[in-house]
């Protein structure tokens, strides 16, 4: 009996470590980090996620911890698209591998269901590490802003020298507009990380307790979003701190504090000279979406190539279409349109079935309404930029694994302890 328990503890420890590694692979070793010091093309392949994630999925399927209906849908989509890409779009093996890692593999995790005593230890370890990452990100961002962007300019000439990120930093700096480029990447990436920071800490606290002060979480989130200079992210962040905080006592004082913080933020040079100026310029031009809606109007009124019903033109095809419109920007930015041009309408429908409709259905079915709102917030942020449609990025993996966390920590049903006799075979089953 003692030997069996020791064996189960060892298995559980290994499983916990593998789950943590999967999260680390997509949140810490992003495409931006992977490209530093090597080659920008190398950053498009998340090898750690491919290996550990693949092993975990095999283990989950073996123990029947997956919704096989979703798994079969994802498998069918993957096989059909990769076959079409190889035969008709002449994808190379490396491009197919890129598709498998960045798009297909993450979708399988949406259907995984685990017991809370399996997911929570891994969640705690990862959240501690993630919180430290966010604190470091905020400190670097504050220092960078106070130094006039000297830190990111230094990174542009060293870590990002010769990379697209370095070029973006120099270009943005030449415009005289401050945006927080960091060691994690683009300002929108940083903004999504600060939103994720708020969401993960509150999801964890629903099942355990806050690992850091809840008021500090609010302050860090708002300051980080201000540094990131994303209009959409700041609006979503304000929504979170106003309506999704876990403050139950002294709510009046909390809202007064939020009001004061927002007044201070609205009067900072960073807001006045950046977000406010961009918003005013958008109002004057009739487009507050930085040219996105303007490009959509050109697209609607043009005779450009229509969306493919079954198959799309392949990765990057949406960019080619956008460039042919000769608008103010050369990318649709909205993933829904980009994916439809790249993978076709049916392919895009499958993707959104897995990353949006199925997760929303599960959370509503489980009466996890709070978690449902949090999921909608991060989904809205993910769909406000082109990350989901960028093959080689970790955007799809991050969204799928975030739902993996939310779903498995939000389950309402009471779990029965696994009988000792059956524990050896079913230690994963939910």
Tab-separated table of C-alpha atoms in Angstrom:
chain	number	residue	atom	x	y	z
A	1	UNK	CA	0.000	0.000	0.000
A	2	UNK	CA	2.780	2.415	0.927
A	3	UNK	CA	4.718	1.496	-2.212
A	4	UNK	CA	1.657	2.153	-4.383
A	5	UNK	CA	1.144	5.531	-2.742
A	6	UNK	CA	4.791	6.421	-3.313
A	7	UNK	CA	4.471	5.431	-6.974
A	8	UNK	CA	1.365	7.592	-7.379
A	9	UNK	CA	3.099	10.541	-5.751
A	10	UNK	CA	6.041	10.176	-8.129
A	11	UNK	CA	3.704	10.033	-11.127
A	12	UNK	CA	1.765	13.027	-9.871
A	13	UNK	CA	4.995	14.974	-9.359
A	14	UNK	CA	6.165	14.203	-12.895
A	15	UNK	CA	2.774	15.154	-14.311
A	16	UNK	CA	2.803	18.425	-12.377
A	17	UNK	CA	6.251	19.226	-13.717
A	18	UNK	CA	5.222	18.505	-17.299
A	19	UNK	CA	2.110	20.689	-17.060
A	20	UNK	CA	4.187	23.552	-15.634
A	21	UNK	CA	6.737	23.111	-18.432
A	22	UNK	CA	4.015	23.347	-21.081
A	23	UNK	CA	2.782	26.634	-19.634
A	24	UNK	CA	6.349	27.939	-19.327
A	25	UNK	CA	7.077	26.978	-22.935
A	26	UNK	CA	4.354	29.280	-24.293
A	27	UNK	CA	4.390	32.101	-21.731
A	28	UNK	CA	8.107	32.404	-20.984
A	29	UNK	CA	9.900	31.049	-24.063
A	30	UNK	CA	7.849	32.954	-26.618
A	31	UNK	CA	8.799	33.421	-30.260
A	32	UNK	CA	10.467	36.681	-29.288
A	33	UNK	CA	12.699	35.035	-26.668
A	34	UNK	CA	13.463	32.072	-28.936
A	35	UNK	CA	14.727	34.327	-31.713
A	36	UNK	CA	17.233	36.198	-29.527
A	37	UNK	CA	20.827	35.307	-30.268
A	38	UNK	CA	19.922	32.623	-32.792
A	39	UNK	CA	17.824	33.346	-35.839
A	40	UNK	CA	14.427	34.954	-36.295
A	41	UNK	CA	13.232	31.902	-38.225
A	42	UNK	CA	14.185	29.629	-35.317
A	43	UNK	CA	11.828	31.577	-33.084
A	44	UNK	CA	8.878	30.349	-35.129
A	45	UNK	CA	9.304	26.789	-33.807
A	46	UNK	CA	8.400	26.143	-30.177
A	47	UNK	CA	10.219	22.839	-29.853
A	48	UNK	CA	9.743	22.602	-26.076
A	49	UNK	CA	5.978	22.969	-26.440
A	50	UNK	CA	5.927	20.440	-29.275
A	51	UNK	CA	7.774	17.792	-27.243
A	52	UNK	CA	6.243	18.247	-23.778
A	53	UNK	CA	2.805	19.159	-25.121
A	54	UNK	CA	2.798	16.152	-27.431
A	55	UNK	CA	3.743	13.771	-24.610
A	56	UNK	CA	1.077	15.230	-22.333
A	57	UNK	CA	-1.634	14.895	-24.970
A	58	UNK	CA	-0.733	11.263	-25.575
A	59	UNK	CA	-0.921	10.661	-21.826
A	60	UNK	CA	-4.256	12.471	-21.518
A	61	UNK	CA	-5.727	10.519	-24.426
A	62	UNK	CA	-4.463	7.243	-23.031
A	63	UNK	CA	-6.177	8.003	-19.725
A	64	UNK	CA	-9.273	9.323	-21.542
A	65	UNK	CA	-8.940	12.812	-20.094
A	66	UNK	CA	-10.033	14.437	-23.343
A	67	UNK	CA	-13.267	15.144	-25.125
A	68	UNK	CA	-12.705	12.859	-28.090
A	69	UNK	CA	-15.336	14.653	-30.190
A	70	UNK	CA	-13.217	17.823	-30.042
A	71	UNK	CA	-10.050	15.791	-30.541
A	72	UNK	CA	-11.460	14.176	-33.699
A	73	UNK	CA	-12.592	17.553	-35.060
A	74	UNK	CA	-9.118	19.025	-34.503
A	75	UNK	CA	-7.456	15.922	-35.949
A	76	UNK	CA	-9.653	16.003	-39.061
A	77	UNK	CA	-8.985	19.714	-39.562
A	78	UNK	CA	-5.240	19.197	-39.107
A	79	UNK	CA	-4.994	16.272	-41.521
A	80	UNK	CA	-7.163	17.893	-44.210
A	81	UNK	CA	-5.429	21.269	-44.036
A	82	UNK	CA	-1.894	19.876	-43.924
A	83	UNK	CA	-2.649	17.514	-46.823
A	84	UNK	CA	-4.122	20.342	-48.892
A	85	UNK	CA	-1.206	22.627	-48.019
A	86	UNK	CA	1.362	20.017	-49.034
A	87	UNK	CA	-0.343	18.948	-52.271
A	88	UNK	CA	-1.707	22.243	-53.585
A	89	UNK	CA	0.092	25.057	-51.756
A	90	UNK	CA	3.424	23.211	-51.851
A	91	UNK	CA	4.210	23.741	-48.184
A	92	UNK	CA	7.660	22.592	-47.142
A	93	UNK	CA	8.077	20.162	-44.254
A	94	UNK	CA	9.222	23.019	-42.000
A	95	UNK	CA	6.122	25.071	-42.822
A	96	UNK	CA	3.922	22.058	-42.053
A	97	UNK	CA	5.775	21.588	-38.762
A	98	UNK	CA	5.221	25.251	-37.987
A	99	UNK	CA	1.491	24.822	-38.630
A	100	UNK	CA	1.331	21.747	-36.413
A	101	UNK	CA	3.105	23.447	-33.497
A	102	UNK	CA	1.513	26.890	-33.652
A	103	UNK	CA	-2.057	26.017	-34.639
A	104	UNK	CA	-2.993	22.352	-34.520
A	105	UNK	CA	-1.319	21.140	-31.307
A	106	UNK	CA	-2.732	23.898	-29.036
A	107	UNK	CA	-6.309	23.193	-30.158
A	108	UNK	CA	-6.197	19.702	-28.630
A	109	UNK	CA	-5.697	21.160	-25.125
A	110	UNK	CA	-9.125	22.806	-25.215
A	111	UNK	CA	-10.762	19.405	-24.784
A	112	UNK	CA	-8.629	18.244	-21.832
A	113	UNK	CA	-10.309	17.790	-18.464
A	114	UNK	CA	-8.362	17.092	-15.262
A	115	UNK	CA	-9.100	16.771	-11.574
A	116	UNK	CA	-8.454	19.870	-9.501
A	117	UNK	CA	-6.007	18.052	-7.249
A	118	UNK	CA	-3.950	17.460	-10.403
A	119	UNK	CA	-4.211	20.931	-11.913
A	120	UNK	CA	-3.968	23.112	-8.790
A	121	UNK	CA	-0.400	22.187	-7.685
A	122	UNK	CA	0.870	22.884	-11.204
A	123	UNK	CA	-1.176	26.079	-11.382
A	124	UNK	CA	0.307	27.338	-8.105
A	125	UNK	CA	3.900	26.769	-9.238
A	126	UNK	CA	3.313	28.399	-12.602
A	127	UNK	CA	1.432	31.360	-11.126
A	128	UNK	CA	4.260	32.125	-8.693
A	129	UNK	CA	6.717	32.172	-11.592
A	130	UNK	CA	4.354	34.182	-13.788
A	131	UNK	CA	3.788	36.776	-11.059
A	132	UNK	CA	7.542	37.309	-10.759
A	133	UNK	CA	7.734	37.701	-14.529
A	134	UNK	CA	5.047	40.397	-14.435
A	135	UNK	CA	6.768	42.237	-11.579
A	136	UNK	CA	10.015	42.215	-13.567
A	137	UNK	CA	8.140	43.360	-16.670
A	138	UNK	CA	6.601	46.284	-14.770
A	139	UNK	CA	9.931	47.338	-13.230
A	140	UNK	CA	11.663	47.259	-16.612
A	141	UNK	CA	8.762	49.153	-18.188
A	142	UNK	CA	8.807	51.885	-15.551
A	143	UNK	CA	12.587	52.263	-15.841
A	144	UNK	CA	12.346	52.340	-19.626
A	145	UNK	CA	9.687	55.057	-19.597
A	146	UNK	CA	11.555	57.204	-17.071
A	147	UNK	CA	14.726	56.887	-19.155
A	148	UNK	CA	12.967	57.940	-22.351
A	149	UNK	CA	12.962	54.457	-23.876
A	150	UNK	CA	16.706	53.932	-23.468
A	151	UNK	CA	16.298	50.312	-22.345
A	152	UNK	CA	14.325	49.232	-25.402
A	153	UNK	CA	16.679	51.172	-27.678
A	154	UNK	CA	19.568	49.305	-26.079
A	155	UNK	CA	17.760	46.006	-26.725
A	156	UNK	CA	17.138	47.081	-30.330
A	157	UNK	CA	20.884	47.456	-30.828
A	158	UNK	CA	21.867	44.275	-28.986
A	159	UNK	CA	19.302	41.532	-28.347
A	160	UNK	CA	17.082	42.532	-31.266
A	161	UNK	CA	19.789	43.710	-33.636
A	162	UNK	CA	18.927	42.472	-37.124
A	163	UNK	CA	15.476	41.280	-36.013
A	164	UNK	CA	12.091	42.736	-36.937
A	165	UNK	CA	11.515	43.691	-33.300
A	166	UNK	CA	14.573	45.925	-33.345
A	167	UNK	CA	13.328	47.679	-36.474
A	168	UNK	CA	9.901	48.263	-34.903
A	169	UNK	CA	11.465	49.787	-31.792
A	170	UNK	CA	13.572	52.217	-33.819
A	171	UNK	CA	10.631	53.122	-36.070
A	172	UNK	CA	8.284	53.778	-33.139
A	173	UNK	CA	10.951	55.816	-31.371
A	174	UNK	CA	11.480	57.956	-34.484
A	175	UNK	CA	7.796	58.954	-34.339
A	176	UNK	CA	8.324	60.385	-30.856
A	177	UNK	CA	5.617	58.138	-29.380
A	178	UNK	CA	6.417	55.960	-26.375
A	179	UNK	CA	5.247	52.354	-26.429
A	180	UNK	CA	6.615	49.671	-24.149
A	181	UNK	CA	8.627	47.135	-26.140
A	182	UNK	CA	10.136	44.647	-23.720
A	183	UNK	CA	12.137	41.451	-23.540
A	184	UNK	CA	8.787	39.671	-23.977
A	185	UNK	CA	8.006	41.480	-27.212
A	186	UNK	CA	5.478	43.910	-28.690
A	187	UNK	CA	3.442	46.360	-26.548
A	188	UNK	CA	0.271	44.383	-27.325
A	189	UNK	CA	1.977	41.247	-26.033
A	190	UNK	CA	2.875	43.070	-22.828
A	191	UNK	CA	-0.697	44.342	-22.508
A	192	UNK	CA	-2.090	40.828	-22.867
A	193	UNK	CA	0.335	39.593	-20.216
A	194	UNK	CA	-0.918	42.173	-17.706
A	195	UNK	CA	-4.534	41.199	-18.428
A	196	UNK	CA	-3.576	37.538	-18.045
A	197	UNK	CA	-1.873	38.400	-14.744
A	198	UNK	CA	-5.133	39.796	-13.357
A	199	UNK	CA	-7.205	36.907	-14.683
A	200	UNK	CA	-4.950	34.072	-13.503
A	201	UNK	CA	-4.614	35.466	-9.992
A	202	UNK	CA	-8.364	35.845	-9.615
A	203	UNK	CA	-9.068	32.412	-11.080
A	204	UNK	CA	-6.594	30.862	-8.635
A	205	UNK	CA	-8.071	32.789	-5.694
A	206	UNK	CA	-11.529	31.380	-6.457
A	207	UNK	CA	-10.231	27.922	-5.528
A	208	UNK	CA	-7.540	28.815	-3.003
A	209	UNK	CA	-6.328	32.239	-1.891
A	210	UNK	CA	-4.530	35.197	-3.392
A	211	UNK	CA	-0.802	34.659	-3.697
A	212	UNK	CA	-0.252	38.427	-3.637
A	213	UNK	CA	-2.337	41.308	-2.332
A	214	UNK	CA	-5.482	41.781	-4.427
A	215	UNK	CA	-5.114	45.567	-4.388
A	216	UNK	CA	-1.549	45.247	-5.625
A	217	UNK	CA	-2.844	43.088	-8.483
A	218	UNK	CA	-5.168	45.915	-9.518
A	219	UNK	CA	-2.415	48.548	-9.379
A	220	UNK	CA	0.100	46.420	-11.285
A	221	UNK	CA	-2.491	45.634	-13.960
A	222	UNK	CA	-3.457	49.257	-14.566
A	223	UNK	CA	0.128	50.548	-14.529
A	224	UNK	CA	1.250	47.807	-16.894
A	225	UNK	CA	-1.584	48.521	-19.307
A	226	UNK	CA	-0.802	52.233	-19.226
A	227	UNK	CA	2.832	51.522	-20.131
A	228	UNK	CA	1.726	49.186	-22.924
A	229	UNK	CA	-0.348	51.993	-24.473
A	230	UNK	CA	-3.091	49.787	-25.876
A	231	UNK	CA	-6.507	51.455	-26.006
A	232	UNK	CA	-8.370	48.150	-26.178
A	233	UNK	CA	-6.351	46.574	-23.369
A	234	UNK	CA	-6.812	49.598	-21.107
A	235	UNK	CA	-10.597	49.528	-21.593
A	236	UNK	CA	-10.659	45.789	-20.862
A	237	UNK	CA	-8.417	46.303	-17.845
A	238	UNK	CA	-10.700	48.983	-16.408
A	239	UNK	CA	-13.645	46.620	-16.923
A	240	UNK	CA	-11.797	43.883	-15.015
A	241	UNK	CA	-10.839	46.008	-12.020
A	242	UNK	CA	-14.330	47.528	-11.780
A	243	UNK	CA	-16.515	44.477	-12.296
A	244	UNK	CA	-14.351	41.371	-11.862
A	245	UNK	CA	-12.355	42.115	-8.734
A	246	UNK	CA	-12.782	39.848	-5.722
A	247	UNK	CA	-13.078	42.727	-3.268
A	248	UNK	CA	-15.980	42.068	-0.898
A	249	UNK	CA	-15.124	44.332	2.004
A	250	UNK	CA	-14.709	48.089	1.787
A	251	UNK	CA	-15.983	48.120	-1.780
A	252	UNK	CA	-16.726	51.841	-1.591
A	253	UNK	CA	-13.122	52.564	-0.619
A	254	UNK	CA	-11.947	50.236	-3.396
A	255	UNK	CA	-13.970	52.051	-6.061
A	256	UNK	CA	-12.852	55.407	-4.702
A	257	UNK	CA	-9.264	54.207	-4.972
A	258	UNK	CA	-9.837	53.045	-8.555
A	259	UNK	CA	-11.399	56.399	-9.395
A	260	UNK	CA	-8.375	58.249	-7.993
A	261	UNK	CA	-5.952	55.967	-9.859
A	262	UNK	CA	-7.827	56.533	-13.122
A	263	UNK	CA	-7.777	60.313	-12.604
A	264	UNK	CA	-4.022	60.150	-12.034
A	265	UNK	CA	-3.565	57.947	-15.115
A	266	UNK	CA	-5.627	60.286	-17.302
A	267	UNK	CA	-3.383	63.181	-16.320
A	268	UNK	CA	-0.025	61.487	-16.811
A	269	UNK	CA	2.162	62.573	-19.747
A	270	UNK	CA	2.182	58.967	-20.928
A	271	UNK	CA	-1.599	59.000	-21.359
A	272	UNK	CA	-1.934	62.601	-22.547
A	273	UNK	CA	0.906	62.463	-25.084
A	274	UNK	CA	0.256	58.944	-26.300
A	275	UNK	CA	-3.151	57.335	-25.939
A	276	UNK	CA	-5.035	60.633	-25.856
A	277	UNK	CA	-3.215	62.041	-28.883
A	278	UNK	CA	-3.740	58.831	-30.847
A	279	UNK	CA	-7.427	58.872	-29.911
A	280	UNK	CA	-7.828	62.526	-30.941
A	281	UNK	CA	-6.025	61.865	-34.219
A	282	UNK	CA	-8.375	58.953	-34.807
A	283	UNK	CA	-11.425	61.130	-34.193
A	284	UNK	CA	-10.117	63.757	-36.590
A	285	UNK	CA	-9.488	61.157	-39.280
A	286	UNK	CA	-12.776	59.378	-38.590
A	287	UNK	CA	-11.070	56.113	-37.601
A	288	UNK	CA	-10.022	55.470	-33.998
A	289	UNK	CA	-8.810	51.950	-34.844
A	290	UNK	CA	-5.380	53.005	-36.152
A	291	UNK	CA	-6.450	52.480	-39.748
A	292	UNK	CA	-8.037	49.044	-39.318
A	293	UNK	CA	-11.629	50.077	-39.969
A	294	UNK	CA	-10.471	52.270	-42.834
A	295	UNK	CA	-8.907	49.252	-44.494
A	296	UNK	CA	-12.113	47.283	-43.908
A	297	UNK	CA	-14.120	49.975	-45.707
A	298	UNK	CA	-11.750	49.817	-48.667
A	299	UNK	CA	-12.030	46.016	-48.613
A	300	UNK	CA	-15.847	46.038	-48.565
A	301	UNK	CA	-16.054	48.528	-51.433
A	302	UNK	CA	-13.400	46.898	-53.602
A	303	UNK	CA	-13.464	43.990	-56.022
A	304	UNK	CA	-10.654	42.226	-54.296
A	305	UNK	CA	-10.429	38.434	-54.139
A	306	UNK	CA	-13.295	36.958	-52.120
A	307	UNK	CA	-12.905	34.621	-49.174
A	308	UNK	CA	-12.552	30.930	-49.956
A	309	UNK	CA	-15.401	28.807	-48.655
A	310	UNK	CA	-13.548	25.524	-48.078
A	311	UNK	CA	-9.849	26.352	-48.374
A	312	UNK	CA	-7.882	29.559	-48.123
A	313	UNK	CA	-4.755	30.779	-49.845
A	314	UNK	CA	-2.413	29.664	-47.095
A	315	UNK	CA	-0.378	31.367	-44.412
A	316	UNK	CA	0.226	35.048	-45.132
A	317	UNK	CA	-2.323	35.233	-47.943
A	318	UNK	CA	-4.431	37.750	-46.017
A	319	UNK	CA	-1.437	40.090	-45.879
A	320	UNK	CA	-1.056	39.876	-49.650
A	321	UNK	CA	-4.725	40.767	-50.100
A	322	UNK	CA	-4.458	43.660	-47.630
A	323	UNK	CA	-1.383	45.053	-49.387
A	324	UNK	CA	-3.190	44.932	-52.737
A	325	UNK	CA	-5.836	47.316	-51.367
A	326	UNK	CA	-3.280	50.127	-50.986
A	327	UNK	CA	-4.818	51.340	-47.716
A	328	UNK	CA	-3.140	53.201	-44.869
A	329	UNK	CA	-2.049	49.913	-43.303
A	330	UNK	CA	-1.016	46.637	-44.897
A	331	UNK	CA	-2.692	44.131	-42.620
A	332	UNK	CA	-6.323	43.490	-41.707
A	333	UNK	CA	-5.239	43.003	-38.058
A	334	UNK	CA	-8.511	41.255	-37.214
A	335	UNK	CA	-7.822	37.491	-36.929
A	336	UNK	CA	-11.294	36.492	-38.127
A	337	UNK	CA	-10.696	38.007	-41.573
A	338	UNK	CA	-7.043	37.020	-41.725
A	339	UNK	CA	-7.742	33.392	-40.836
A	340	UNK	CA	-10.612	33.251	-43.344
A	341	UNK	CA	-8.267	34.314	-46.151
A	342	UNK	CA	-5.527	31.966	-44.957
A	343	UNK	CA	-7.555	28.851	-44.062
A	344	UNK	CA	-10.923	29.431	-45.697
A	345	UNK	CA	-14.300	30.124	-44.117
A	346	UNK	CA	-14.869	26.511	-43.054
A	347	UNK	CA	-11.387	26.203	-41.607
A	348	UNK	CA	-11.866	29.426	-39.654
A	349	UNK	CA	-15.240	28.156	-38.421
A	350	UNK	CA	-13.533	25.055	-37.029
A	351	UNK	CA	-10.835	27.146	-35.332
A	352	UNK	CA	-13.377	29.437	-33.659
A	353	UNK	CA	-15.563	26.490	-32.727
A	354	UNK	CA	-12.631	25.165	-30.712
A	355	UNK	CA	-11.171	28.377	-29.274
A	356	UNK	CA	-14.413	30.284	-28.607
A	357	UNK	CA	-17.765	28.518	-28.992
A	358	UNK	CA	-16.890	25.242	-27.255
A	359	UNK	CA	-15.128	26.948	-24.292
A	360	UNK	CA	-18.034	29.380	-23.891
A	361	UNK	CA	-20.520	26.491	-23.970
A	362	UNK	CA	-18.591	24.537	-21.324
A	363	UNK	CA	-18.256	27.447	-18.914
A	364	UNK	CA	-21.937	28.339	-19.224
A	365	UNK	CA	-22.953	24.687	-18.856
A	366	UNK	CA	-20.847	24.394	-15.696
A	367	UNK	CA	-22.381	27.674	-14.422
A	368	UNK	CA	-18.918	29.185	-14.225
A	369	UNK	CA	-20.215	32.617	-15.180
A	370	UNK	CA	-17.397	34.576	-13.554
A	371	UNK	CA	-14.794	32.526	-15.399
A	372	UNK	CA	-16.854	32.892	-18.574
A	373	UNK	CA	-16.586	36.694	-18.371
A	374	UNK	CA	-12.831	36.493	-17.747
A	375	UNK	CA	-12.457	34.205	-20.747
A	376	UNK	CA	-14.415	36.627	-22.944
A	377	UNK	CA	-12.137	39.487	-21.867
A	378	UNK	CA	-8.920	37.704	-22.817
A	379	UNK	CA	-10.550	36.426	-26.021
A	380	UNK	CA	-11.540	39.984	-26.950
A	381	UNK	CA	-7.943	41.091	-26.430
A	382	UNK	CA	-6.596	38.195	-28.488
A	383	UNK	CA	-8.955	39.081	-31.339
A	384	UNK	CA	-8.057	42.777	-31.331
A	385	UNK	CA	-4.704	42.184	-33.031
A	386	UNK	CA	-3.187	39.825	-35.589
A	387	UNK	CA	-1.462	37.469	-33.134
A	388	UNK	CA	-3.859	34.545	-33.609
A	389	UNK	CA	-3.261	34.624	-37.372
A	390	UNK	CA	0.529	34.853	-37.158
A	391	UNK	CA	1.893	31.401	-37.796
A	392	UNK	CA	4.908	30.877	-35.572
A	393	UNK	CA	3.562	32.957	-32.710
A	394	UNK	CA	2.347	31.465	-29.421
A	395	UNK	CA	-0.946	33.388	-29.431
A	396	UNK	CA	-3.181	30.374	-30.157
A	397	UNK	CA	-1.305	28.234	-27.626
A	398	UNK	CA	-1.595	30.920	-24.944
A	399	UNK	CA	-5.339	31.299	-25.488
A	400	UNK	CA	-5.965	27.542	-25.500
A	401	UNK	CA	-3.821	26.904	-22.425
A	402	UNK	CA	-5.447	29.791	-20.577
A	403	UNK	CA	-8.819	28.157	-21.152
A	404	UNK	CA	-7.238	24.845	-20.101
A	405	UNK	CA	-6.431	26.501	-16.757
A	406	UNK	CA	-9.764	28.289	-16.368
A	407	UNK	CA	-11.882	25.279	-17.289
A	408	UNK	CA	-10.088	22.814	-15.018
A	409	UNK	CA	-10.053	25.113	-11.996
A	410	UNK	CA	-13.652	26.248	-12.450
A	411	UNK	CA	-15.379	22.861	-12.495
A	412	UNK	CA	-18.377	22.984	-10.171
A	413	UNK	CA	-19.062	19.311	-9.748
A	414	UNK	CA	-17.879	17.687	-6.533
A	415	UNK	CA	-15.098	15.235	-7.205
A	416	UNK	CA	-15.031	11.924	-5.397
A	417	UNK	CA	-11.692	10.580	-4.158
A	418	UNK	CA	-10.237	7.848	-6.330
A	419	UNK	CA	-10.436	4.423	-4.637
A	420	UNK	CA	-7.016	3.075	-3.735
A	421	UNK	CA	-7.555	-0.049	-5.813
A	422	UNK	CA	-8.288	1.935	-8.969
A	423	UNK	CA	-5.920	4.792	-8.311
A	424	UNK	CA	-3.024	3.193	-10.132
A	425	UNK	CA	-4.942	3.166	-13.401
A	426	UNK	CA	-7.099	6.248	-13.072
A	427	UNK	CA	-5.032	8.823	-11.220
A	428	UNK	CA	-5.717	11.410	-13.933
A	429	UNK	CA	-9.397	10.906	-14.507
A	430	UNK	CA	-11.755	13.743	-13.801
